[in-house]
Amino acid sequence: MSFTIYVRMKKLGKQRSRDLQTVPFVLEKRPDTVRELLAGLTELGVRAYNARKDEGQVLAFLTKEEIDGQAARGKVSFGLRGGKDAVEEDAVENTFRCFEDGIYRVFAGEDELTALTDAIPWTKDLVFTFVRLTMLAGW
């Protein structure tokens, strides 16, 4: 049985945009904890990456905004070619480590989830938000 969750995500190529899109993700089951949520989303991401990595490009095309956004970060990438498959178990462990190290934060509605063992506060129309924290340098 599958379960759909909704995650607010920044639109690709909109580096300065404050608009977040709500994107559905279909998981194998409803996660009860942050650990299960992160594992399920990471596994989906790894499967999608592995499926598209040999296609020669990640997107069918890059828009001018996407090219400008990538160029501002120093590199324009039109796709991935070949290489090894990502390993789900390694990616999941990295996801957990990054969460515990505070690289990103997870919110369920307005509530921040701070530990892998936190229970998901399921409510009608719950939307998750992931916030990646940027490290500042050069003080």
mmCIF file of C-alpha atoms in Angstrom:
data_model
loop_
_atom_site.group_PDB
_atom_site.id
_atom_site.type_symbol
_atom_site.label_atom_id
_atom_site.label_comp_id
_atom_site.label_asym_id
_atom_site.label_seq_id
_atom_site.Cartn_x
_atom_site.Cartn_y
_atom_site.Cartn_z
ATOM 1 C CA MET A 1 0.000 0.000 0.000
ATOM 2 C CA SER A 2 1.422 3.411 -0.899
ATOM 3 C CA PHE A 3 1.077 6.712 0.926
ATOM 4 C CA THR A 4 1.376 10.223 -0.528
ATOM 5 C CA ILE A 5 3.088 12.990 1.419
ATOM 6 C CA TYR A 6 3.542 16.631 0.433
ATOM 7 C CA VAL A 7 6.794 18.552 0.687
ATOM 8 C CA ARG A 8 7.371 22.261 0.083
ATOM 9 C CA MET A 9 10.299 22.658 -2.273
ATOM 10 C CA LYS A 10 12.080 25.595 -3.814
ATOM 11 C CA LYS A 11 11.486 25.719 -7.554
ATOM 12 C CA LEU A 12 14.485 24.533 -9.568
ATOM 13 C CA GLY A 13 16.416 27.447 -11.068
ATOM 14 C CA LYS A 14 14.809 30.039 -8.837
ATOM 15 C CA GLN A 15 17.809 30.738 -6.649
ATOM 16 C CA ARG A 16 16.401 33.915 -5.084
ATOM 17 C CA SER A 17 12.745 32.958 -5.206
ATOM 18 C CA ARG A 18 10.834 32.823 -1.955
ATOM 19 C CA ASP A 19 8.027 30.812 -3.561
ATOM 20 C CA LEU A 20 7.854 27.188 -2.516
ATOM 21 C CA GLN A 21 5.954 24.607 -4.516
ATOM 22 C CA THR A 22 4.120 21.774 -2.787
ATOM 23 C CA VAL A 23 5.293 18.540 -4.401
ATOM 24 C CA PRO A 24 3.721 15.106 -3.812
ATOM 25 C CA PHE A 25 5.909 12.077 -3.063
ATOM 26 C CA VAL A 26 4.556 8.540 -2.972
ATOM 27 C CA LEU A 27 6.139 6.406 -0.257
ATOM 28 C CA GLU A 28 5.699 2.688 0.261
ATOM 29 C CA LYS A 29 4.034 3.292 3.652
ATOM 30 C CA ARG A 30 3.083 6.145 5.957
ATOM 31 C CA PRO A 31 6.140 7.083 8.033
ATOM 32 C CA ASP A 32 5.654 7.205 11.792
ATOM 33 C CA THR A 33 8.985 8.845 12.681
ATOM 34 C CA VAL A 34 11.421 11.334 11.183
ATOM 35 C CA ARG A 35 13.812 8.421 10.546
ATOM 36 C CA GLU A 36 11.188 6.621 8.434
ATOM 37 C CA LEU A 37 10.295 9.853 6.587
ATOM 38 C CA LEU A 38 13.907 10.652 5.711
ATOM 39 C CA ALA A 39 14.683 7.072 4.714
ATOM 40 C CA GLY A 40 11.631 6.865 2.451
ATOM 41 C CA LEU A 41 12.365 10.166 0.696
ATOM 42 C CA THR A 42 16.061 9.352 0.290
ATOM 43 C CA GLU A 43 15.298 5.934 -1.187
ATOM 44 C CA LEU A 44 12.944 7.589 -3.713
ATOM 45 C CA GLY A 45 15.668 10.078 -4.635
ATOM 46 C CA VAL A 46 18.298 7.372 -5.095
ATOM 47 C CA ARG A 47 15.997 5.306 -7.310
ATOM 48 C CA ALA A 48 15.184 8.358 -9.453
ATOM 49 C CA TYR A 49 18.869 9.280 -9.731
ATOM 50 C CA ASN A 50 19.903 5.753 -10.704
ATOM 51 C CA ALA A 51 17.106 5.564 -13.288
ATOM 52 C CA ARG A 52 18.066 8.811 -15.032
ATOM 53 C CA LYS A 53 21.870 8.859 -14.705
ATOM 54 C CA ASP A 54 22.461 6.905 -17.901
ATOM 55 C CA GLU A 55 20.004 8.926 -19.987
ATOM 56 C CA GLY A 56 22.672 11.535 -20.709
ATOM 57 C CA GLN A 57 20.885 14.422 -19.053
ATOM 58 C CA VAL A 58 19.006 15.122 -15.861
ATOM 59 C CA LEU A 59 16.448 17.401 -17.509
ATOM 60 C CA ALA A 60 15.188 17.415 -21.068
ATOM 61 C CA PHE A 61 16.538 20.967 -21.343
ATOM 62 C CA LEU A 62 17.777 23.811 -19.193
ATOM 63 C CA THR A 63 15.903 27.087 -19.135
ATOM 64 C CA LYS A 64 17.746 30.407 -19.162
ATOM 65 C CA GLU A 65 16.914 30.784 -15.458
ATOM 66 C CA GLU A 66 18.383 27.358 -14.670
ATOM 67 C CA ILE A 67 21.541 28.100 -16.649
ATOM 68 C CA ASP A 68 21.916 31.488 -14.912
ATOM 69 C CA GLY A 69 21.345 29.886 -11.508
ATOM 70 C CA GLN A 70 23.916 27.165 -12.125
ATOM 71 C CA ALA A 71 26.392 29.653 -13.574
ATOM 72 C CA ALA A 72 26.061 31.795 -10.447
ATOM 73 C CA ARG A 73 27.153 28.746 -8.433
ATOM 74 C CA GLY A 74 30.162 28.249 -10.725
ATOM 75 C CA LYS A 75 29.233 25.307 -12.958
ATOM 76 C CA VAL A 76 26.555 24.565 -15.534
ATOM 77 C CA SER A 77 25.705 20.874 -15.745
ATOM 78 C CA PHE A 78 23.557 19.555 -18.556
ATOM 79 C CA GLY A 79 23.360 16.060 -17.213
ATOM 80 C CA LEU A 80 25.039 13.022 -15.849
ATOM 81 C CA ARG A 81 26.643 10.358 -17.976
ATOM 82 C CA GLY A 82 27.288 6.880 -16.701
ATOM 83 C CA GLY A 83 29.071 6.293 -13.443
ATOM 84 C CA LYS A 84 28.212 4.067 -10.543
ATOM 85 C CA ASP A 85 24.727 3.701 -9.151
ATOM 86 C CA ALA A 86 24.088 5.433 -5.857
ATOM 87 C CA VAL A 87 23.737 2.969 -2.976
ATOM 88 C CA GLU A 88 20.479 3.389 -1.041
ATOM 89 C CA GLU A 89 21.894 2.319 2.321
ATOM 90 C CA ASP A 90 24.831 4.741 2.061
ATOM 91 C CA ALA A 91 22.579 7.596 0.973
ATOM 92 C CA VAL A 92 20.146 6.961 3.838
ATOM 93 C CA GLU A 93 22.976 6.927 6.401
ATOM 94 C CA ASN A 94 24.318 10.186 4.938
ATOM 95 C CA THR A 95 20.828 11.708 5.151
ATOM 96 C CA PHE A 96 20.586 10.774 8.835
ATOM 97 C CA ARG A 97 24.077 12.124 9.562
ATOM 98 C CA CYS A 98 23.340 15.438 7.826
ATOM 99 C CA PHE A 99 20.070 15.790 9.772
ATOM 100 C CA GLU A 100 21.792 15.071 13.084
ATOM 101 C CA ASP A 101 24.630 17.485 12.191
ATOM 102 C CA GLY A 102 22.113 20.286 11.556
ATOM 103 C CA ILE A 103 22.807 20.651 7.826
ATOM 104 C CA TYR A 104 19.057 20.879 7.267
ATOM 105 C CA ARG A 105 15.905 21.132 9.346
ATOM 106 C CA VAL A 106 12.565 19.438 8.904
ATOM 107 C CA PHE A 107 9.182 20.975 9.664
ATOM 108 C CA ALA A 108 5.825 19.205 9.768
ATOM 109 C CA GLY A 109 3.435 22.061 9.200
ATOM 110 C CA GLU A 110 4.670 24.725 11.626
ATOM 111 C CA ASP A 111 6.334 22.250 14.016
ATOM 112 C CA GLU A 112 10.075 21.571 13.776
ATOM 113 C CA LEU A 113 11.072 17.937 14.053
ATOM 114 C CA THR A 114 14.410 17.820 15.848
ATOM 115 C CA ALA A 115 15.259 14.138 16.359
ATOM 116 C CA LEU A 116 15.182 11.042 14.189
ATOM 117 C CA THR A 117 12.948 9.416 16.787
ATOM 118 C CA ASP A 118 10.359 12.232 16.746
ATOM 119 C CA ALA A 119 6.874 11.024 15.869
ATOM 120 C CA ILE A 120 5.237 12.601 12.835
ATOM 121 C CA PRO A 121 2.300 14.746 14.063
ATOM 122 C CA TRP A 122 -0.118 13.619 11.355
ATOM 123 C CA THR A 123 -2.966 16.019 10.652
ATOM 124 C CA LYS A 124 -5.200 16.538 7.645
ATOM 125 C CA ASP A 125 -3.322 18.275 4.809
ATOM 126 C CA LEU A 126 0.074 18.074 6.566
ATOM 127 C CA VAL A 127 2.888 19.550 4.452
ATOM 128 C CA PHE A 128 6.582 19.025 5.220
ATOM 129 C CA THR A 129 9.209 21.704 4.683
ATOM 130 C CA PHE A 130 12.935 21.002 4.482
ATOM 131 C CA VAL A 131 15.300 23.912 5.097
ATOM 132 C CA ARG A 132 18.953 23.525 4.145
ATOM 133 C CA LEU A 133 21.154 25.743 6.265
ATOM 134 C CA THR A 134 23.951 27.604 4.545
ATOM 135 C CA MET A 135 27.298 27.859 6.231
ATOM 136 C CA LEU A 136 28.660 31.391 6.412
ATOM 137 C CA ALA A 137 32.338 32.113 5.913
ATOM 138 C CA GLY A 138 34.543 35.166 5.892
ATOM 139 C CA TRP A 139 33.364 36.915 9.022
#
